[in-house]
PDB file of C-alpha atoms in Angstrom:
ATOM      1  CA  MET A   1       0.000   0.000   0.000  1.00 75.00           C
ATOM      2  CA  SER A   2       1.338   3.429  -0.933  1.00 80.00           C
ATOM      3  CA  ILE A   3       1.902   6.154   1.657  1.00 92.00           C
ATOM      4  CA  THR A   4       0.131   9.490   1.307  1.00 94.00           C
ATOM      5  CA  TRP A   5       1.864  12.827   1.884  1.00 96.00           C
ATOM      6  CA  ASP A   6       0.814  16.390   2.559  1.00 97.00           C
ATOM      7  CA  TRP A   7       2.325  19.875   2.907  1.00 98.00           C
ATOM      8  CA  LEU A   8       0.974  21.427   6.122  1.00 97.00           C
ATOM      9  CA  GLY A   9       2.610  24.838   5.796  1.00 97.00           C
ATOM     10  CA  ARG A  10       3.970  26.665   8.842  1.00 97.00           C
ATOM     11  CA  VAL A  11       2.726  25.026  12.050  1.00 97.00           C
ATOM     12  CA  PRO A  12       3.781  25.708  15.663  1.00 97.00           C
ATOM     13  CA  TYR A  13       6.077  22.925  16.806  1.00 96.00           C
ATOM     14  CA  LEU A  14       4.029  21.626  19.740  1.00 96.00           C
ATOM     15  CA  ASP A  15       0.796  21.710  17.731  1.00 97.00           C
ATOM     16  CA  CYS A  16       2.438  19.595  15.045  1.00 97.00           C
ATOM     17  CA  LEU A  17       3.875  17.211  17.641  1.00 96.00           C
ATOM     18  CA  GLN A  18       0.438  16.582  19.105  1.00 97.00           C
ATOM     19  CA  ARG A  19      -0.911  16.023  15.626  1.00 97.00           C
ATOM     20  CA  GLN A  20       1.820  13.422  15.021  1.00 97.00           C
ATOM     21  CA  ARG A  21       1.014  11.633  18.279  1.00 96.00           C
ATOM     22  CA  ASP A  22      -2.682  11.581  17.439  1.00 98.00           C
ATOM     23  CA  ARG A  23      -2.012  10.233  13.957  1.00 98.00           C
ATOM     24  CA  ARG A  24       0.278   7.526  15.330  1.00 97.00           C
ATOM     25  CA  ASN A  25      -2.480   6.398  17.688  1.00 97.00           C
ATOM     26  CA  ALA A  26      -4.880   6.315  14.750  1.00 97.00           C
ATOM     27  CA  VAL A  27      -2.414   4.250  12.664  1.00 96.00           C
ATOM     28  CA  LEU A  28      -2.015   1.846  15.574  1.00 97.00           C
ATOM     29  CA  ASP A  29      -5.770   1.350  16.024  1.00 96.00           C
ATOM     30  CA  GLY A  30      -6.334   1.069  12.274  1.00 94.00           C
ATOM     31  CA  SER A  31      -8.469   4.188  11.898  1.00 95.00           C
ATOM     32  CA  ALA A  32      -5.957   6.099   9.745  1.00 96.00           C
ATOM     33  CA  GLN A  33      -3.293   5.356   7.162  1.00 95.00           C
ATOM     34  CA  GLU A  34       0.405   6.095   7.303  1.00 97.00           C
ATOM     35  CA  VAL A  35       1.409   9.523   6.039  1.00 97.00           C
ATOM     36  CA  VAL A  36       4.402  11.753   5.359  1.00 97.00           C
ATOM     37  CA  TRP A  37       3.896  15.338   6.507  1.00 98.00           C
ATOM     38  CA  LEU A  38       6.117  18.189   5.361  1.00 98.00           C
ATOM     39  CA  VAL A  39       6.071  21.367   7.414  1.00 98.00           C
ATOM     40  CA  GLU A  40       7.871  24.531   8.432  1.00 98.00           C
ATOM     41  CA  HIS A  41       8.014  25.668  12.070  1.00 98.00           C
ATOM     42  CA  PRO A  42       8.423  28.995  13.846  1.00 97.00           C
ATOM     43  CA  ARG A  43      11.766  29.355  15.643  1.00 96.00           C
ATOM     44  CA  THR A  44      12.004  26.507  18.180  1.00 94.00           C
ATOM     45  CA  VAL A  45      14.784  24.652  19.975  1.00 92.00           C
ATOM     46  CA  THR A  46      13.988  21.057  20.864  1.00 90.00           C
ATOM     47  CA  VAL A  47      15.872  18.588  23.032  1.00 84.00           C
ATOM     48  CA  GLY A  48      15.513  14.824  23.074  1.00 76.00           C
ATOM     49  CA  ARG A  49      15.518  12.314  25.912  1.00 72.00           C
ATOM     50  CA  ARG A  50      19.165  12.825  26.907  1.00 65.00           C
ATOM     51  CA  PRO A  51      20.481  15.999  28.581  1.00 59.00           C
ATOM     52  CA  ALA A  52      21.648  18.519  25.994  1.00 63.00           C
ATOM     53  CA  PRO A  53      24.836  20.243  27.233  1.00 67.00           C
ATOM     54  CA  GLY A  54      25.108  23.933  26.450  1.00 72.00           C
ATOM     55  CA  THR A  55      21.411  24.464  25.740  1.00 77.00           C
ATOM     56  CA  PRO A  56      20.078  27.739  27.201  1.00 79.00           C
ATOM     57  CA  THR A  57      17.094  27.710  29.514  1.00 82.00           C
ATOM     58  CA  PRO A  58      13.629  28.125  28.015  1.00 84.00           C
ATOM     59  CA  GLU A  59      13.534  31.592  29.563  1.00 91.00           C
ATOM     60  CA  ALA A  60      16.813  32.608  27.917  1.00 87.00           C
ATOM     61  CA  LEU A  61      15.621  31.333  24.536  1.00 89.00           C
ATOM     62  CA  ALA A  62      12.320  33.167  24.944  1.00 92.00           C
ATOM     63  CA  ARG A  63      14.227  36.451  25.298  1.00 93.00           C
ATOM     64  CA  HIS A  64      15.469  35.831  21.737  1.00 91.00           C
ATOM     65  CA  GLY A  65      11.994  34.953  20.477  1.00 93.00           C
ATOM     66  CA  ILE A  66      12.748  31.216  20.332  1.00 92.00           C
ATOM     67  CA  ALA A  67      10.338  28.616  21.734  1.00 92.00           C
ATOM     68  CA  PHE A  68      11.535  25.504  23.593  1.00 91.00           C
ATOM     69  CA  ALA A  69      10.251  21.923  23.632  1.00 88.00           C
ATOM     70  CA  LYS A  70      11.466  18.774  25.375  1.00 86.00           C
ATOM     71  CA  VAL A  71      10.388  15.734  23.390  1.00 85.00           C
ATOM     72  CA  GLU A  72      10.617  11.948  23.263  1.00 82.00           C
ATOM     73  CA  ARG A  73      12.828  11.570  20.190  1.00 80.00           C
ATOM     74  CA  GLY A  74      16.431  10.444  20.256  1.00 70.00           C
ATOM     75  CA  GLY A  75      19.235  12.951  19.864  1.00 68.00           C
ATOM     76  CA  LEU A  76      20.188  16.073  21.752  1.00 75.00           C
ATOM     77  CA  ALA A  77      19.438  19.703  20.862  1.00 82.00           C
ATOM     78  CA  THR A  78      18.291  20.853  17.465  1.00 86.00           C
ATOM     79  CA  TRP A  79      16.694  23.935  15.942  1.00 91.00           C
ATOM     80  CA  HIS A  80      13.655  24.404  13.766  1.00 95.00           C
ATOM     81  CA  GLY A  81      12.525  27.583  12.097  1.00 96.00           C
ATOM     82  CA  PRO A  82      11.627  29.461   8.921  1.00 97.00           C
ATOM     83  CA  GLY A  83      13.575  28.311   5.901  1.00 97.00           C
ATOM     84  CA  GLN A  84      13.891  24.727   7.148  1.00 97.00           C
ATOM     85  CA  LEU A  85      11.874  21.922   5.526  1.00 98.00           C
ATOM     86  CA  VAL A  86      10.856  19.313   8.123  1.00 98.00           C
ATOM     87  CA  ILE A  87       9.628  15.858   7.127  1.00 98.00           C
ATOM     88  CA  TYR A  88       7.554  13.756   9.528  1.00 97.00           C
ATOM     89  CA  PRO A  89       6.736  10.207   8.380  1.00 97.00           C
ATOM     90  CA  ILE A  90       4.131   8.496  10.572  1.00 98.00           C
ATOM     91  CA  LEU A  91       5.055   5.032   9.445  1.00 96.00           C
ATOM     92  CA  SER A  92       4.549   1.426  10.573  1.00 96.00           C
ATOM     93  CA  LEU A  93       8.022  -0.059  10.359  1.00 96.00           C
ATOM     94  CA  PRO A  94       6.894  -3.711  10.723  1.00 95.00           C
ATOM     95  CA  GLN A  95       4.309  -3.255   7.962  1.00 92.00           C
ATOM     96  CA  ARG A  96       7.014  -1.843   5.684  1.00 93.00           C
ATOM     97  CA  GLY A  97       9.585  -4.479   6.651  1.00 93.00           C
ATOM     98  CA  PHE A  98      12.031  -1.936   8.112  1.00 95.00           C
ATOM     99  CA  THR A  99      14.281  -2.289  11.102  1.00 96.00           C
ATOM    100  CA  VAL A 100      14.895   1.032  12.866  1.00 95.00           C
ATOM    101  CA  ARG A 101      18.383   1.181  11.358  1.00 94.00           C
ATOM    102  CA  ALA A 102      17.074   0.484   7.855  1.00 95.00           C
ATOM    103  CA  TYR A 103      14.380   3.140   8.272  1.00 96.00           C
ATOM    104  CA  ILE A 104      16.903   5.785   9.332  1.00 95.00           C
ATOM    105  CA  HIS A 105      19.147   4.802   6.431  1.00 95.00           C
ATOM    106  CA  ARG A 106      16.209   5.161   4.027  1.00 95.00           C
ATOM    107  CA  LEU A 107      15.399   8.658   5.332  1.00 96.00           C
ATOM    108  CA  GLU A 108      19.013   9.801   5.084  1.00 96.00           C
ATOM    109  CA  GLN A 109      19.483   8.359   1.610  1.00 96.00           C
ATOM    110  CA  GLY A 110      16.251   9.949   0.425  1.00 96.00           C
ATOM    111  CA  ILE A 111      17.569  13.391   1.358  1.00 97.00           C
ATOM    112  CA  ILE A 112      21.047  12.660  -0.058  1.00 97.00           C
ATOM    113  CA  ASP A 113      19.521  11.652  -3.394  1.00 96.00           C
ATOM    114  CA  TRP A 114      17.172  14.643  -3.399  1.00 96.00           C
ATOM    115  CA  LEU A 115      20.076  17.057  -2.828  1.00 96.00           C
ATOM    116  CA  ALA A 116      22.249  15.585  -5.586  1.00 96.00           C
ATOM    117  CA  PRO A 117      20.557  17.385  -8.544  1.00 95.00           C
ATOM    118  CA  TYR A 118      21.314  20.679  -6.783  1.00 94.00           C
ATOM    119  CA  GLY A 119      25.010  19.823  -7.018  1.00 95.00           C
ATOM    120  CA  VAL A 120      25.261  19.047  -3.303  1.00 96.00           C
ATOM    121  CA  ASP A 121      27.553  16.111  -2.479  1.00 96.00           C
ATOM    122  CA  ALA A 122      25.932  15.009   0.780  1.00 96.00           C
ATOM    123  CA  VAL A 123      26.800  11.910   2.792  1.00 96.00           C
ATOM    124  CA  ARG A 124      25.919  10.103   6.011  1.00 92.00           C
ATOM    125  CA  ARG A 125      28.357   9.618   8.888  1.00 89.00           C
ATOM    126  CA  ALA A 126      28.739   6.518  11.022  1.00 85.00           C
ATOM    127  CA  GLY A 127      27.564   7.255  14.552  1.00 82.00           C
ATOM    128  CA  ALA A 128      26.200  10.700  13.659  1.00 84.00           C
ATOM    129  CA  PRO A 129      22.648  10.463  12.264  1.00 87.00           C
ATOM    130  CA  GLY A 130      21.657  13.034   9.696  1.00 93.00           C
ATOM    131  CA  VAL A 131      23.030  14.267   6.386  1.00 96.00           C
ATOM    132  CA  TRP A 132      26.392  15.980   6.061  1.00 95.00           C
ATOM    133  CA  VAL A 133      28.261  18.176   3.594  1.00 96.00           C
ATOM    134  CA  ASP A 134      31.930  17.940   4.517  1.00 92.00           C
ATOM    135  CA  ASN A 135      32.078  18.849   8.236  1.00 89.00           C
ATOM    136  CA  ASP A 136      28.701  20.601   8.285  1.00 93.00           C
ATOM    137  CA  LYS A 137      25.285  19.096   8.898  1.00 94.00           C
ATOM    138  CA  ILE A 138      22.609  20.056   6.401  1.00 96.00           C
ATOM    139  CA  ALA A 139      19.853  17.779   7.735  1.00 96.00           C
ATOM    140  CA  ALA A 140      19.233  16.727  11.339  1.00 93.00           C
ATOM    141  CA  LEU A 141      17.464  13.461  12.133  1.00 93.00           C
ATOM    142  CA  GLY A 142      15.672  12.189  15.217  1.00 91.00           C
ATOM    143  CA  VAL A 143      12.872   9.646  15.487  1.00 93.00           C
ATOM    144  CA  HIS A 144      10.703   7.993  18.109  1.00 94.00           C
ATOM    145  CA  ILE A 145       9.197   4.546  17.623  1.00 95.00           C
ATOM    146  CA  ARG A 146       6.290   3.189  19.683  1.00 95.00           C
ATOM    147  CA  HIS A 147       4.735  -0.174  18.922  1.00 96.00           C
ATOM    148  CA  GLY A 148       6.570  -0.056  15.600  1.00 97.00           C
ATOM    149  CA  VAL A 149       5.153   3.282  14.424  1.00 97.00           C
ATOM    150  CA  SER A 150       7.441   6.278  13.938  1.00 96.00           C
ATOM    151  CA  ILE A 151       7.003   9.964  14.613  1.00 96.00           C
ATOM    152  CA  HIS A 152       9.461  12.891  14.369  1.00 95.00           C
ATOM    153  CA  GLY A 153      11.779  12.725  11.350  1.00 95.00           C
ATOM    154  CA  ILE A 154      14.347  14.730   9.421  1.00 96.00           C
ATOM    155  CA  ALA A 155      14.838  18.491   8.970  1.00 96.00           C
ATOM    156  CA  VAL A 156      16.601  19.952   5.917  1.00 97.00           C
ATOM    157  CA  ASN A 157      18.166  23.409   6.044  1.00 97.00           C
ATOM    158  CA  VAL A 158      17.065  25.184   2.881  1.00 97.00           C
ATOM    159  CA  ALA A 159      17.480  28.888   3.683  1.00 96.00           C
ATOM    160  CA  PRO A 160      17.186  29.375   7.465  1.00 95.00           C
ATOM    161  CA  ASP A 161      18.906  31.947   9.661  1.00 92.00           C
ATOM    162  CA  LEU A 162      21.882  29.839  10.696  1.00 92.00           C
ATOM    163  CA  GLY A 163      22.726  32.410  13.367  1.00 90.00           C
ATOM    164  CA  ASP A 164      20.102  30.805  15.600  1.00 88.00           C
ATOM    165  CA  TYR A 165      22.312  27.731  15.893  1.00 86.00           C
ATOM    166  CA  ALA A 166      24.680  29.804  18.034  1.00 85.00           C
ATOM    167  CA  HIS A 167      22.262  29.253  20.921  1.00 81.00           C
ATOM    168  CA  ILE A 168      22.857  25.473  21.032  1.00 75.00           C
ATOM    169  CA  VAL A 169      25.413  22.747  20.448  1.00 66.00           C
ATOM    170  CA  PRO A 170      23.647  21.142  17.466  1.00 59.00           C
ATOM    171  CA  CYS A 171      22.972  17.476  18.207  1.00 52.00           C
ATOM    172  CA  GLY A 172      25.554  17.711  20.988  1.00 47.00           C
ATOM    173  CA  LEU A 173      28.446  17.595  18.516  1.00 54.00           C
ATOM    174  CA  GLU A 174      31.358  19.897  19.246  1.00 56.00           C
ATOM    175  CA  GLY A 175      33.713  20.978  16.475  1.00 60.00           C
ATOM    176  CA  VAL A 176      31.251  20.614  13.612  1.00 70.00           C
ATOM    177  CA  GLY A 177      29.076  23.139  11.819  1.00 85.00           C
ATOM    178  CA  VAL A 178      25.739  23.501  10.124  1.00 91.00           C
ATOM    179  CA  THR A 179      25.011  24.554   6.584  1.00 95.00           C
ATOM    180  CA  SER A 180      22.095  25.087   4.220  1.00 96.00           C
ATOM    181  CA  LEU A 181      21.350  25.076   0.533  1.00 97.00           C
ATOM    182  CA  ALA A 182      21.425  28.876   0.593  1.00 96.00           C
ATOM    183  CA  GLN A 183      24.818  28.961   2.302  1.00 95.00           C
ATOM    184  CA  LEU A 184      26.118  26.575  -0.359  1.00 96.00           C
ATOM    185  CA  GLY A 185      24.999  29.047  -3.023  1.00 95.00           C
ATOM    186  CA  VAL A 186      22.006  27.022  -4.191  1.00 95.00           C
ATOM    187  CA  ARG A 187      18.953  29.039  -5.181  1.00 90.00           C
ATOM    188  CA  THR A 188      15.678  27.219  -4.602  1.00 90.00           C
ATOM    189  CA  ASP A 189      11.941  27.650  -4.921  1.00 88.00           C
ATOM    190  CA  SER A 190       9.666  28.279  -1.954  1.00 94.00           C
ATOM    191  CA  LEU A 191       9.464  25.609   0.735  1.00 95.00           C
ATOM    192  CA  GLU A 192       5.992  24.719  -0.500  1.00 96.00           C
ATOM    193  CA  LYS A 193       7.297  24.016  -4.007  1.00 95.00           C
ATOM    194  CA  LEU A 194      10.204  22.032  -2.590  1.00 96.00           C
ATOM    195  CA  ALA A 195       7.769  20.030  -0.479  1.00 96.00           C
ATOM    196  CA  MET A 196       5.723  19.274  -3.589  1.00 95.00           C
ATOM    197  CA  ASP A 197       8.891  17.849  -5.136  1.00 94.00           C
ATOM    198  CA  LEU A 198      10.216  15.930  -2.138  1.00 95.00           C
ATOM    199  CA  GLY A 199       6.938  14.714  -0.651  1.00 95.00           C
ATOM    200  CA  PRO A 200       5.871  12.190  -3.298  1.00 95.00           C
ATOM    201  CA  GLU A 201       9.450  11.046  -3.869  1.00 94.00           C
ATOM    202  CA  LEU A 202      10.073  10.294  -0.201  1.00 94.00           C
ATOM    203  CA  ALA A 203       6.621   8.753   0.324  1.00 94.00           C
ATOM    204  CA  LEU A 204       7.288   6.375  -2.577  1.00 92.00           C
ATOM    205  CA  ARG A 205      10.763   5.532  -1.261  1.00 92.00           C
ATOM    206  CA  LEU A 206       9.320   4.656   2.157  1.00 93.00           C
ATOM    207  CA  SER A 207       6.508   2.587   0.596  1.00 89.00           C
ATOM    208  CA  ILE A 208       8.887   0.092  -0.990  1.00 79.00           C
ATOM    209  CA  HIS A 209      10.913  -2.335   1.097  1.00 69.00           C
TER     210      HIS A 209
END
């Protein structure tokens, strides 16, 4: 069975998280199908289950106009905001025949292949989930699996304000940077148009074992 996809536009982070949780429950009880959602968020720093060294307090972030959320995904601190395309597959891994490792690999490779026509030579790194260009991360990845169904996903930096990353240690990795398509000199369409390109491609990739 194919997976549907949809562009949700700009959605507050916590609203979208609750929507993911609700959809996962619906997939688990059989009342809804799997889906890939593509979104953009207002400026938000999120931290996963482990402590995230160097992350400012929610109050300090709020003084810069940045929201804060502590969530159930793996990984440490990451940033979401305008100019970043975020992809949330709500997917039954057992139904698709994926192990968690294979699922993460499929997400990373989908972004790597999507970036290639823009002239971006992106790769994955052992022990450092996400997508990399040289020593800079262009896409951050973090997922949460419950009863075999995933939420959270992967976030691609298209043309965000990379200055916001100065507030955190991205993914807890010292000595590495972040980049974006814009910083690499790649001109792109709007996020909505990019979502229309990536959405069906990634949904198809995740449909096929």
